[in-house]
């Protein structure tokens, strides 16, 4: 409290002594100037009064500082965010000491130095980016010794290891008087510079002025107390951050565990379902459906040639390169957003599985997909074993049919019915041949080719005979070429296949077998070993080799477009072509033969080329056309 003008204007009573007036002024909180102006006070009393006044002022200041320090501790304890804690520490340090700036450095464990973490009142980017090695500058010394240091003028203080970088930052910020105290955990720095004991320095707190300033022991102690609270707050905030990170890791781990548990449950369910399918002798379509439901994607199954065995027609393609890679590694392969797994029995490729609509496949689901390929292989092997057994029994029927068809035709038909082969329906008969030493491979390959097609095969007369259900419109030559290619791929051998037109009944099938044999011999004579064809594919040679000598069919195949054109338009293309060949290809002699202008002959031959193709006059085609023209003329006659 300050003295009023009334107290100063009225002189004291005679009973009041100078000492009592001094005590009253001290009780009222008078200033040092007021105490010095008391009349009648001796020198000793005045000196004691001033000492008491200074002590009371220090206590009041200390009380205010402690109150502010307690408030700071409460604020720091309430904060949970590390950045907010650091910012509050620096701001409160600047406020308590009344400095121009305050800042805080933290150690960088990876780099092995300390860096400027938070500043308050700083204007220099160079200063804010400073890094200090251990022992460098005032801050480096504080961090190294775990003791507070203060300097009234940093630039001229030789106690510190000055570096060009640090001095440049301090000058750029304009700092002169600096106080730094350690942030300690596990011990406390003594007031004004006591020992740090075994405490761990986790940072350094600074307060600085841009003018020379000697920091008092009370100010050093105050900043040390703030640093002690700050260290605890920082450690607590870090612990909370670590706890939050640990909780996040636990949540993530829990999610992984739940996902793994779900995958294990799917795997267990898949194992049970697939095992049940195998034990019940289920179809591969059931395997595909079960795996599709378990993995939530589309499943298609393909044979070794890539043909679809089961699954949606618009499903995944097999992609031969991906199947080959999966076969080499024995694992499912991701290819163009789809998963492909080879179906293997040892080193033999039985087919492939394709999974769509699942671009990402976790390890557990991937193993489930691969397990499905193993189950599929097992089912395919079971089916093939059953088919081979049935084929052997049916093969006996085919052998008896070719050896003695006339003995009991009705009995053969009835045997076929019991075996699931209806001989009263059209069947395509093919004869396949390989070198004698490799004949054993052909039977197994034929079983794979016939698998799922309802056909039968048997060895007969040094060759392999295949009987396939067919229709009268079926192109036997195309089937023969396809079967030759498949058998060659499966055996790695050169396979030649002769075919006959679809036939019905035992007698007709025997005749078809003889025609297919003649066609096979014709292919060898023509040097077309490794090819497949029917008598119709061999042109006029087929007429000679074919059973029944289908002259009209050969003529229709060779001259059909010209005959139809002449019939519709009333032209003479066939007669013109005949005259052209008869005259040795001479246009002049042909026009005399036909009694027309040479341009007319040219125009007619252009029309022939448009109808028959540009190769109509090649030697091989010309020979067939001339033979067809002669047969046609003889037939007309």
Coordinates of C-alpha atoms in Angstrom, one line a residue:
X1 CA 0.0 0.0 0.0
X2 CA 1.2 3.6 -0.7
X3 CA 1.0 6.4 1.8
X4 CA -1.8 9.0 1.4
X5 CA -1.0 12.7 1.1
X6 CA -2.8 13.2 4.5
X7 CA -0.3 10.9 6.2
X8 CA 2.7 12.8 4.7
X9 CA 1.3 16.3 5.4
X10 CA 0.5 15.9 9.1
X11 CA 3.6 15.6 11.3
X12 CA 3.5 12.8 13.8
X13 CA 2.5 13.2 17.4
X14 CA 5.2 13.7 19.9
X15 CA 4.5 10.3 21.3
X16 CA 5.3 8.6 18.0
X17 CA 9.0 7.7 17.6
X18 CA 10.8 7.5 14.3
X19 CA 11.0 3.7 14.7
X20 CA 7.3 3.3 15.1
X21 CA 6.8 5.5 12.0
X22 CA 9.2 3.2 10.1
X23 CA 7.2 0.2 11.2
X24 CA 3.9 1.7 10.2
X25 CA 5.3 2.5 6.7
X26 CA 6.6 -1.0 6.4
X27 CA 3.2 -2.4 7.3
X28 CA 1.6 -0.2 4.7
X29 CA 4.0 -1.4 2.0
X30 CA 5.8 2.0 1.6
X31 CA 8.5 2.3 -1.0
X32 CA 12.2 2.7 -0.2
X33 CA 12.0 6.4 -1.0
X34 CA 9.2 6.9 1.6
X35 CA 11.3 5.1 4.2
X36 CA 14.3 7.2 3.5
X37 CA 12.2 10.4 4.0
X38 CA 11.1 9.7 7.6
X39 CA 12.5 12.5 9.8
X40 CA 14.2 11.7 13.1
X41 CA 15.2 8.1 12.1
X42 CA 18.7 7.3 12.9
X43 CA 21.0 5.7 10.3
X44 CA 20.8 2.1 11.7
X45 CA 17.0 2.2 11.9
X46 CA 16.7 3.4 8.3
X47 CA 19.1 0.7 7.1
X48 CA 17.2 -2.0 8.9
X49 CA 13.9 -0.7 7.6
X50 CA 15.2 -0.8 4.0
X51 CA 16.5 -4.4 4.5
X52 CA 13.1 -5.5 5.8
X53 CA 11.4 -3.7 2.9
X54 CA 13.7 -5.6 0.4
X55 CA 13.0 -8.9 2.1
X56 CA 9.3 -8.4 2.0
X57 CA 9.5 -7.4 -1.7
X58 CA 11.5 -10.6 -2.5
X59 CA 8.9 -12.7 -0.6
X60 CA 6.0 -11.0 -2.5
X61 CA 7.9 -11.5 -5.8
X62 CA 8.7 -15.1 -4.9
X63 CA 5.0 -15.7 -4.0
X64 CA 3.9 -14.3 -7.3
X65 CA 6.4 -16.5 -9.1
X66 CA 5.4 -19.6 -7.2
X67 CA 1.7 -18.8 -7.9
X68 CA 2.5 -18.5 -11.6
X69 CA 4.6 -21.7 -11.4
X70 CA 1.8 -23.6 -9.9
X71 CA -0.6 -22.3 -12.5
X72 CA 1.9 -23.4 -15.2
X73 CA 2.2 -26.9 -13.6
X74 CA -1.6 -27.2 -13.6
X75 CA -1.7 -26.1 -17.3
X76 CA 1.0 -28.6 -18.3
X77 CA -0.7 -31.4 -16.4
X78 CA -4.0 -30.7 -18.2
X79 CA -2.4 -30.8 -21.6
X80 CA -2.1 -34.1 -23.4
X81 CA -0.6 -33.0 -26.8
X82 CA 3.2 -32.9 -26.9
X83 CA 3.3 -29.9 -29.3
X84 CA 0.9 -28.0 -27.1
X85 CA 2.9 -28.9 -24.0
X86 CA 6.2 -27.6 -25.5
X87 CA 4.6 -24.4 -26.8
X88 CA 3.1 -23.7 -23.3
X89 CA 6.4 -24.3 -21.6
X90 CA 8.3 -21.8 -23.8
X91 CA 5.6 -19.2 -23.7
X92 CA 5.3 -19.4 -19.8
X93 CA 9.1 -19.2 -19.4
X94 CA 9.2 -16.0 -21.5
X95 CA 6.4 -14.5 -19.4
X96 CA 7.8 -15.5 -16.0
X97 CA 11.3 -14.1 -16.6
X98 CA 10.1 -11.2 -18.8
X99 CA 12.6 -11.9 -21.5
X100 CA 12.5 -11.0 -25.2
X101 CA 12.6 -14.6 -26.3
X102 CA 12.4 -18.2 -25.0
X103 CA 13.1 -21.4 -26.8
X104 CA 13.6 -25.1 -26.2
X105 CA 15.9 -27.7 -27.8
X106 CA 15.5 -31.5 -27.8
X107 CA 18.0 -34.2 -28.6
X108 CA 18.0 -36.0 -31.9
X109 CA 18.9 -39.6 -31.0
X110 CA 19.4 -40.6 -34.6
X111 CA 21.7 -37.7 -35.5
X112 CA 23.4 -37.5 -32.1
X113 CA 22.9 -33.7 -31.7
X114 CA 20.1 -31.3 -30.5
X115 CA 17.8 -29.2 -32.6
X116 CA 15.6 -26.2 -32.1
X117 CA 12.1 -27.6 -31.3
X118 CA 10.0 -24.6 -30.2
X119 CA 10.6 -20.9 -30.0
X120 CA 8.6 -17.9 -28.7
X121 CA 9.4 -14.4 -29.7
X122 CA 12.0 -15.5 -32.3
X123 CA 12.2 -13.6 -35.7
X124 CA 15.2 -15.3 -37.3
X125 CA 14.7 -18.4 -39.5
X126 CA 18.5 -19.0 -39.3
X127 CA 18.2 -19.2 -35.5
X128 CA 15.1 -21.3 -35.5
X129 CA 16.9 -23.9 -37.7
X130 CA 20.0 -24.3 -35.5
X131 CA 21.4 -27.6 -34.5
X132 CA 24.0 -28.0 -31.7
X133 CA 26.5 -30.8 -31.2
X134 CA 27.1 -32.0 -27.6
X135 CA 29.2 -29.4 -25.8
X136 CA 28.8 -26.7 -28.4
X137 CA 27.5 -23.3 -27.3
X138 CA 25.7 -22.6 -24.1
X139 CA 23.0 -25.1 -24.9
X140 CA 25.5 -27.8 -25.7
X141 CA 27.3 -27.2 -22.5
X142 CA 24.0 -27.4 -20.5
X143 CA 23.0 -30.7 -22.2
X144 CA 26.5 -32.1 -21.6
X145 CA 26.8 -31.2 -17.9
X146 CA 23.1 -31.3 -17.0
X147 CA 23.7 -27.9 -15.2
X148 CA 22.2 -24.5 -15.7
X149 CA 24.3 -21.8 -17.3
X150 CA 23.7 -18.0 -17.6
X151 CA 25.6 -15.3 -19.4
X152 CA 25.0 -11.6 -19.4
X153 CA 26.6 -11.3 -22.9
X154 CA 27.0 -14.5 -24.9
X155 CA 29.1 -13.0 -27.6
X156 CA 32.0 -12.1 -25.3
X157 CA 31.7 -15.1 -22.9
X158 CA 34.6 -17.4 -23.3
X159 CA 33.2 -20.2 -21.2
X160 CA 31.3 -21.7 -24.1
X161 CA 32.6 -23.4 -27.3
X162 CA 31.6 -20.9 -29.9
X163 CA 31.0 -22.2 -33.5
X164 CA 30.5 -20.1 -36.6
X165 CA 27.0 -21.6 -37.2
X166 CA 25.8 -21.0 -33.7
X167 CA 27.3 -17.5 -33.4
X168 CA 25.7 -16.6 -36.8
X169 CA 22.3 -17.7 -35.6
X170 CA 22.6 -15.8 -32.2
X171 CA 23.8 -12.7 -34.0
X172 CA 21.0 -12.9 -36.6
X173 CA 18.4 -13.2 -33.7
X174 CA 20.2 -10.3 -31.9
X175 CA 20.5 -12.2 -28.6
X176 CA 22.9 -11.0 -25.8
X177 CA 21.9 -12.2 -22.3
X178 CA 21.0 -16.0 -22.3
X179 CA 20.0 -18.4 -19.5
X180 CA 19.7 -22.1 -20.2
X181 CA 18.6 -24.8 -17.8
X182 CA 18.4 -28.6 -18.4
X183 CA 15.1 -30.6 -18.5
X184 CA 15.9 -33.5 -16.2
X185 CA 14.1 -36.8 -15.6
X186 CA 15.0 -38.9 -12.6
X187 CA 16.7 -36.1 -10.6
X188 CA 16.4 -32.4 -10.1
X189 CA 19.0 -29.7 -10.7
X190 CA 19.9 -27.7 -7.6
X191 CA 18.7 -24.2 -7.3
X192 CA 21.0 -21.9 -9.1
X193 CA 23.2 -24.7 -10.4
X194 CA 23.2 -27.7 -8.1
X195 CA 24.3 -31.2 -9.3
X196 CA 22.0 -33.1 -11.6
X197 CA 22.8 -36.4 -10.0
X198 CA 21.8 -39.4 -12.2
X199 CA 19.1 -37.5 -14.1
X200 CA 18.6 -37.8 -17.8
X201 CA 18.7 -34.6 -19.9
X202 CA 15.7 -34.7 -22.3
X203 CA 16.1 -31.1 -23.5
X204 CA 17.3 -27.6 -22.6
X205 CA 15.0 -24.6 -21.8
X206 CA 16.3 -21.1 -22.6
X207 CA 15.3 -17.5 -21.8
X208 CA 17.2 -14.7 -23.6
X209 CA 17.2 -10.9 -24.0
X210 CA 18.5 -8.8 -26.9
X211 CA 20.4 -6.6 -24.4
X212 CA 23.0 -7.5 -21.7
X213 CA 21.2 -9.0 -18.7
X214 CA 22.7 -10.6 -15.6
X215 CA 20.3 -13.3 -14.5
X216 CA 19.9 -13.5 -10.7
X217 CA 20.0 -16.7 -8.8
X218 CA 16.3 -16.4 -8.1
X219 CA 15.6 -16.2 -11.9
X220 CA 17.8 -19.2 -12.5
X221 CA 16.0 -21.1 -9.7
X222 CA 12.7 -20.1 -11.1
X223 CA 13.5 -21.3 -14.6
X224 CA 15.0 -24.6 -13.2
X225 CA 11.7 -25.2 -11.3
X226 CA 9.7 -24.5 -14.5
X227 CA 12.1 -26.9 -16.4
X228 CA 11.5 -29.6 -13.7
X229 CA 7.7 -29.3 -14.2
X230 CA 8.2 -29.2 -18.0
X231 CA 10.3 -32.3 -18.0
X232 CA 7.6 -34.2 -16.2
X233 CA 4.9 -32.8 -18.5
X234 CA 7.0 -33.7 -21.6
X235 CA 7.6 -37.3 -20.3
X236 CA 3.9 -37.6 -19.5
X237 CA 2.9 -36.4 -23.0
X238 CA 5.4 -38.7 -24.6
X239 CA 4.1 -41.6 -22.5
X240 CA 0.6 -40.7 -23.6
X241 CA 1.7 -40.6 -27.2
X242 CA 3.4 -43.9 -26.8
X243 CA 0.3 -45.3 -25.2
X244 CA -1.9 -44.0 -28.0
X245 CA 0.5 -45.5 -30.6
X246 CA 0.5 -48.8 -28.7
X247 CA -3.3 -48.8 -28.6
X248 CA -3.3 -48.0 -32.3
X249 CA -0.9 -50.9 -32.9
X250 CA -3.0 -53.1 -30.7
X251 CA -6.1 -52.2 -32.6
X252 CA -4.3 -52.9 -35.9
X253 CA -3.0 -56.2 -34.5
X254 CA -6.5 -57.0 -33.3
X255 CA -7.9 -56.3 -36.8
X256 CA -5.2 -58.6 -38.3
X257 CA -6.0 -61.3 -35.7
X258 CA -9.7 -61.0 -36.5
X259 CA -8.9 -61.2 -40.2
X260 CA -6.6 -64.1 -39.7
X261 CA -9.2 -65.9 -37.6
X262 CA -11.8 -65.3 -40.3
X263 CA -9.3 -66.7 -42.9
X264 CA -8.7 -69.7 -40.7
X265 CA -12.4 -70.2 -40.4
X266 CA -12.8 -70.0 -44.1
X267 CA -9.9 -72.4 -44.6
X268 CA -11.5 -74.9 -42.1
X269 CA -14.8 -74.6 -43.8
X270 CA -13.1 -75.0 -47.2
X271 CA -11.3 -78.1 -46.0
X272 CA -14.5 -79.7 -44.8
X273 CA -16.4 -78.9 -47.9
X274 CA -13.7 -80.0 -50.3
X275 CA -13.0 -83.2 -48.4
X276 CA -16.8 -83.9 -48.5
X277 CA -16.8 -83.3 -52.2
X278 CA -13.9 -85.8 -52.7
X279 CA -15.4 -88.4 -50.5
X280 CA -18.7 -88.2 -52.3
X281 CA -17.0 -88.2 -55.7
X282 CA -18.3 -84.8 -56.6
X283 CA -17.9 -83.0 -59.9
X284 CA -15.4 -80.3 -60.6
X285 CA -18.3 -77.9 -61.1
X286 CA -19.2 -78.4 -57.4
X287 CA -15.6 -77.6 -56.4
X288 CA -15.6 -74.4 -58.5
X289 CA -19.0 -73.4 -57.0
X290 CA -17.7 -74.0 -53.4
X291 CA -14.5 -72.1 -53.9
X292 CA -16.3 -69.3 -55.6
X293 CA -18.6 -68.9 -52.5
X294 CA -15.7 -69.1 -50.1
X295 CA -13.4 -66.5 -51.9
X296 CA -16.2 -64.3 -53.2
X297 CA -15.0 -64.4 -56.8
X298 CA -15.7 -66.2 -60.1
X299 CA -14.0 -69.6 -60.7
X300 CA -13.5 -71.3 -64.1
X301 CA -11.8 -74.6 -64.8
X302 CA -10.0 -75.2 -68.1
X303 CA -8.5 -78.3 -69.6
X304 CA -4.8 -78.5 -70.6
X305 CA -5.6 -76.9 -74.0
X306 CA -7.4 -74.0 -72.4
X307 CA -10.9 -75.2 -73.2
X308 CA -13.5 -74.3 -70.6
X309 CA -14.6 -77.3 -68.5
X310 CA -16.9 -75.5 -66.0
X311 CA -17.7 -72.0 -65.0
X312 CA -19.4 -69.0 -66.7
X313 CA -18.6 -68.8 -70.5
X314 CA -17.6 -65.2 -70.1
X315 CA -15.2 -66.1 -67.2
X316 CA -11.4 -65.9 -67.1
X317 CA -9.2 -67.0 -69.9
X318 CA -6.5 -69.5 -69.0
X319 CA -3.5 -67.5 -70.3
X320 CA -1.0 -70.2 -71.3
X321 CA 2.1 -68.2 -70.2
X322 CA 0.6 -67.7 -66.7
X323 CA -0.4 -71.4 -66.5
X324 CA 3.2 -72.3 -67.5
X325 CA 4.6 -70.0 -64.8
X326 CA 2.2 -71.5 -62.2
X327 CA 3.2 -75.0 -63.3
X328 CA 6.9 -74.2 -62.8
X329 CA 6.6 -72.6 -59.4
X330 CA 3.7 -74.7 -58.1
X331 CA 1.9 -71.6 -56.8
X332 CA -1.0 -69.4 -57.9
X333 CA 0.0 -66.6 -60.1
X334 CA -1.6 -63.1 -60.4
X335 CA -2.0 -62.1 -64.0
X336 CA -3.9 -59.0 -65.3
X337 CA -6.0 -58.7 -62.2
X338 CA -6.8 -62.5 -62.1
X339 CA -5.4 -65.4 -60.2
X340 CA -4.4 -68.5 -62.1
X341 CA -3.3 -71.9 -60.7
X342 CA -2.1 -74.9 -62.7
X343 CA -3.9 -78.2 -61.9
X344 CA -1.1 -80.7 -61.6
X345 CA -0.7 -84.4 -61.0
X346 CA 3.1 -84.6 -60.4
X347 CA 4.5 -82.9 -63.5
X348 CA 1.5 -83.7 -65.7
X349 CA -0.8 -80.7 -66.5
X350 CA -4.4 -81.6 -66.0
X351 CA -5.8 -78.1 -66.5
X352 CA -6.0 -74.7 -64.7
X353 CA -8.2 -72.7 -62.3
X354 CA -8.9 -69.0 -62.9
X355 CA -10.2 -66.7 -60.2
X356 CA -11.7 -63.4 -61.2
X357 CA -13.1 -60.4 -59.3
X358 CA -10.4 -60.8 -56.6
X359 CA -7.3 -58.7 -57.6
X360 CA -6.0 -58.9 -54.1
X361 CA -5.6 -62.3 -52.5
X362 CA -4.2 -62.7 -48.9
X363 CA -2.0 -65.6 -48.1
X364 CA -4.7 -67.7 -46.4
X365 CA -7.1 -67.2 -49.3
X366 CA -4.3 -67.9 -51.7
X367 CA -3.5 -71.2 -50.0
X368 CA -7.2 -72.0 -50.2
X369 CA -7.2 -71.3 -53.9
X370 CA -4.2 -73.5 -54.4
X371 CA -5.8 -76.3 -52.3
X372 CA -8.8 -76.1 -54.6
X373 CA -6.4 -76.9 -57.5
X374 CA -5.2 -80.0 -55.7
X375 CA -8.8 -81.2 -55.1
X376 CA -9.6 -80.5 -58.7
X377 CA -6.6 -82.5 -59.8
X378 CA -7.7 -85.4 -57.6
X379 CA -11.2 -85.3 -59.0
X380 CA -9.9 -85.1 -62.6
X381 CA -7.7 -88.1 -61.9
X382 CA -10.6 -90.1 -60.4
X383 CA -12.7 -89.2 -63.4
X384 CA -10.0 -90.1 -65.8
X385 CA -9.3 -93.4 -64.0
X386 CA -13.0 -94.3 -64.2
X387 CA -13.1 -93.2 -67.9
X388 CA -10.1 -95.3 -68.8
X389 CA -11.6 -98.3 -67.1
X390 CA -14.9 -97.7 -69.0
X391 CA -13.0 -97.1 -72.2
X392 CA -11.2 -100.4 -71.8
X393 CA -14.5 -102.2 -71.5
X394 CA -16.0 -100.2 -74.4
X395 CA -12.8 -100.8 -76.3
X396 CA -13.6 -104.5 -76.3
X397 CA -16.9 -103.6 -77.9
X398 CA -15.1 -101.7 -80.6
X399 CA -12.6 -104.5 -81.2
X400 CA -15.4 -107.1 -81.6
X401 CA -17.3 -104.7 -83.9
X402 CA -14.4 -104.4 -86.2
X403 CA -13.4 -108.1 -86.1
X404 CA -16.7 -109.7 -86.8
X405 CA -19.6 -107.3 -87.3
X406 CA -21.7 -109.8 -89.1
X407 CA -21.7 -112.4 -86.3
X408 CA -24.4 -110.7 -84.1
X409 CA -25.2 -107.0 -85.1
X410 CA -28.1 -106.8 -82.8
X411 CA -26.0 -108.2 -79.9
X412 CA -23.4 -105.5 -80.6
X413 CA -26.0 -102.8 -80.5
X414 CA -27.4 -104.1 -77.2
X415 CA -23.9 -104.3 -75.7
X416 CA -23.3 -100.8 -76.7
X417 CA -26.5 -99.6 -75.1
X418 CA -25.6 -101.2 -71.8
X419 CA -22.2 -99.5 -72.0
X420 CA -23.7 -96.1 -72.9
X421 CA -22.7 -96.2 -76.6
X422 CA -25.7 -96.0 -79.0
X423 CA -24.5 -97.6 -82.2
X424 CA -27.8 -96.7 -83.8
X425 CA -26.8 -93.0 -83.8
X426 CA -24.2 -91.5 -86.2
X427 CA -20.6 -91.8 -85.1
X428 CA -17.4 -90.4 -86.5
X429 CA -14.7 -93.0 -86.9
X430 CA -11.0 -92.0 -86.9
X431 CA -7.8 -94.0 -87.2
X432 CA -4.6 -92.6 -85.6
X433 CA -1.1 -93.9 -86.2
X434 CA 2.3 -93.2 -84.8
X435 CA 5.6 -95.1 -85.2
X436 CA 5.3 -98.6 -83.7
X437 CA 7.8 -98.1 -80.9
X438 CA 5.8 -95.2 -79.5
X439 CA 2.3 -96.8 -79.8
X440 CA 2.0 -97.3 -76.0
X441 CA 1.8 -93.5 -75.5
X442 CA -1.1 -93.1 -77.9
X443 CA -3.7 -95.0 -75.9
X444 CA -3.3 -92.8 -72.8
X445 CA -3.3 -89.6 -74.9
X446 CA -6.5 -90.8 -76.7
X447 CA -8.2 -91.3 -73.3
X448 CA -7.5 -87.7 -72.4
X449 CA -8.8 -86.4 -75.8
X450 CA -12.0 -88.5 -75.5
X451 CA -12.4 -87.5 -71.8
X452 CA -15.8 -85.8 -71.5
X453 CA -16.8 -86.3 -75.1
X454 CA -18.6 -89.7 -74.8
X455 CA -16.2 -91.5 -77.2
X456 CA -14.3 -94.8 -77.1
X457 CA -11.0 -96.0 -78.4
X458 CA -9.2 -99.3 -79.0
X459 CA -6.0 -100.6 -80.6
X460 CA -6.7 -102.5 -83.8
X461 CA -4.6 -103.5 -86.7
X462 CA -1.5 -101.6 -85.5
X463 CA -3.3 -98.3 -85.2
X464 CA -5.6 -96.7 -82.7
X465 CA -9.3 -96.4 -83.6
X466 CA -11.4 -93.7 -82.1
X467 CA -15.2 -93.6 -82.2
X468 CA -16.9 -90.2 -81.5
X469 CA -20.6 -89.3 -81.4
X470 CA -21.3 -87.2 -84.5
X471 CA -23.9 -85.8 -86.8
X472 CA -24.2 -86.1 -90.6
X473 CA -23.3 -82.4 -90.9
X474 CA -20.0 -82.8 -88.9
X475 CA -16.9 -82.1 -90.9
X476 CA -14.7 -85.2 -90.4
X477 CA -11.6 -83.6 -91.9
X478 CA -11.7 -80.8 -89.3
X479 CA -12.2 -83.2 -86.5
X480 CA -9.3 -85.3 -87.8
X481 CA -6.9 -82.4 -87.9
X482 CA -7.9 -81.3 -84.4
X483 CA -7.4 -84.8 -82.9
X484 CA -4.1 -85.1 -84.7
X485 CA -2.9 -81.9 -83.1
X486 CA -4.1 -82.8 -79.6
X487 CA -2.6 -86.3 -79.7
X488 CA 0.7 -84.8 -81.0
X489 CA 0.8 -82.2 -78.2
X490 CA 0.0 -84.8 -75.5
X491 CA 2.5 -87.4 -76.8
X492 CA 5.2 -85.2 -78.3
X493 CA 5.0 -87.4 -81.4
X494 CA 4.0 -87.1 -85.0
X495 CA 0.4 -88.4 -85.2
X496 CA -1.4 -88.9 -88.5
X497 CA -5.2 -89.3 -88.4
X498 CA -7.6 -90.5 -91.2
X499 CA -11.3 -90.0 -90.9
X500 CA -14.5 -91.2 -92.5
X501 CA -17.9 -89.5 -92.8
X502 CA -20.3 -90.2 -89.8
X503 CA -21.8 -93.7 -90.1
X504 CA -24.7 -95.5 -88.3
X505 CA -24.8 -99.2 -87.3
X506 CA -22.2 -101.9 -87.1
X507 CA -21.9 -102.6 -90.8
X508 CA -21.6 -98.9 -91.8
X509 CA -19.0 -98.3 -89.0
X510 CA -16.9 -101.2 -90.4
X511 CA -17.0 -99.6 -93.8
X512 CA -16.1 -96.3 -92.3
X513 CA -13.1 -97.9 -90.7
X514 CA -11.9 -99.2 -94.0
X515 CA -12.3 -95.8 -95.6
X516 CA -10.5 -94.1 -92.8
X517 CA -7.6 -96.6 -93.2
X518 CA -7.4 -95.9 -96.9
X519 CA -7.4 -92.1 -96.1
X520 CA -4.6 -92.7 -93.6
X521 CA -2.6 -94.5 -96.2
X522 CA -3.3 -91.7 -98.7
X523 CA -1.9 -89.1 -96.3
X524 CA 1.3 -91.1 -95.9
X525 CA 1.6 -91.5 -99.7
X526 CA 1.1 -87.8 -100.2
X527 CA 3.8 -87.1 -97.6
X528 CA 1.3 -85.5 -95.2
X529 CA 2.4 -87.5 -92.1
X530 CA 1.4 -85.7 -88.9
X531 CA -1.8 -84.3 -90.6
X532 CA -5.4 -85.2 -90.4
X533 CA -7.9 -85.4 -93.2
X534 CA -10.9 -87.3 -94.6
X535 CA -11.3 -88.6 -98.2
X536 CA -13.3 -85.5 -99.1
X537 CA -10.2 -83.4 -98.2
X538 CA -8.0 -85.3 -100.6
X539 CA -9.8 -84.2 -103.8
X540 CA -9.8 -86.6 -106.7
X541 CA -7.5 -88.9 -104.6
X542 CA -10.3 -89.1 -102.1
X543 CA -12.7 -90.2 -104.8
X544 CA -10.3 -93.1 -105.5
X545 CA -9.8 -94.0 -101.9
X546 CA -13.2 -93.3 -100.5
X547 CA -15.8 -96.1 -100.0
X548 CA -18.6 -95.7 -102.6
X549 CA -16.6 -93.4 -104.8
X550 CA -18.6 -90.2 -104.3
X551 CA -18.3 -88.8 -107.8
X552 CA -21.2 -86.3 -107.5
X553 CA -19.8 -85.1 -104.2
X554 CA -16.4 -84.5 -105.8
X555 CA -17.9 -82.7 -108.8
X556 CA -20.1 -80.6 -106.6
X557 CA -17.2 -79.6 -104.4
X558 CA -15.0 -78.6 -107.4
X559 CA -17.5 -77.1 -109.8
X560 CA -20.5 -76.3 -107.6
X561 CA -20.2 -72.5 -107.7
X562 CA -20.0 -72.6 -111.6
X563 CA -22.9 -75.0 -111.9
X564 CA -25.1 -73.0 -109.7
X565 CA -24.2 -69.7 -111.5
X566 CA -25.0 -71.2 -114.9
X567 CA -28.3 -72.7 -113.6
X568 CA -29.4 -69.3 -112.2
X569 CA -28.1 -67.0 -115.0
X570 CA -28.3 -69.2 -118.1
X571 CA -24.5 -68.6 -118.7
X572 CA -21.9 -71.1 -120.0
X573 CA -19.1 -70.8 -117.5
X574 CA -18.6 -74.6 -117.2
X575 CA -18.5 -75.0 -121.1
X576 CA -16.1 -72.0 -121.4
X577 CA -13.8 -73.5 -118.7
X578 CA -13.9 -76.9 -120.4
X579 CA -13.0 -75.3 -123.8
X580 CA -10.2 -73.3 -122.2
X581 CA -8.6 -76.5 -120.8
X582 CA -9.2 -78.4 -123.9
X583 CA -7.4 -75.8 -126.0
X584 CA -4.4 -75.9 -123.7
X585 CA -5.1 -72.5 -122.1
X586 CA -5.2 -70.6 -125.4
X587 CA -7.7 -67.8 -125.5
X588 CA -7.7 -67.6 -129.3
X589 CA -8.4 -71.3 -129.8
X590 CA -11.0 -71.2 -127.1
X591 CA -13.0 -68.4 -128.7
X592 CA -13.0 -70.3 -132.0
X593 CA -14.2 -73.4 -130.2
X594 CA -17.0 -71.4 -128.5
X595 CA -17.7 -69.1 -131.5
X596 CA -17.5 -66.0 -129.4
X597 CA -15.2 -62.9 -129.2
X598 CA -12.0 -63.3 -127.3
X599 CA -13.2 -60.5 -124.9
X600 CA -16.1 -62.7 -124.1
X601 CA -13.8 -65.6 -123.1
X602 CA -11.8 -63.2 -120.9
X603 CA -14.9 -61.9 -119.2
X604 CA -16.2 -65.4 -118.5
X605 CA -12.8 -66.6 -117.1
X606 CA -12.8 -63.5 -114.8
X607 CA -16.1 -64.6 -113.5
X608 CA -14.7 -68.1 -113.0
X609 CA -11.9 -66.6 -110.9
X610 CA -14.4 -64.6 -108.9
X611 CA -16.4 -67.8 -108.1
X612 CA -13.6 -70.3 -107.6
X613 CA -10.7 -68.2 -106.3
X614 CA -7.5 -66.8 -107.7
X615 CA -5.8 -70.2 -107.5
X616 CA -8.2 -71.9 -110.0
X617 CA -5.5 -72.1 -112.7
X618 CA -2.7 -73.5 -110.5
X619 CA -1.5 -76.9 -111.6
X620 CA -2.9 -78.9 -108.7
X621 CA -6.3 -77.1 -108.8
X622 CA -6.4 -77.2 -112.6
X623 CA -5.9 -81.0 -112.4
X624 CA -8.9 -81.4 -110.0
X625 CA -11.1 -79.1 -112.1
X626 CA -10.3 -81.0 -115.4
X627 CA -11.0 -84.3 -113.7
X628 CA -14.3 -82.9 -112.3
X629 CA -15.2 -81.5 -115.8
X630 CA -14.6 -84.9 -117.3
X631 CA -16.6 -86.7 -114.7
X632 CA -19.4 -84.2 -115.1
X633 CA -19.5 -84.6 -118.9
X634 CA -19.5 -88.4 -118.5
X635 CA -22.3 -88.2 -115.9
X636 CA -24.3 -86.0 -118.3
X637 CA -23.8 -88.4 -121.1

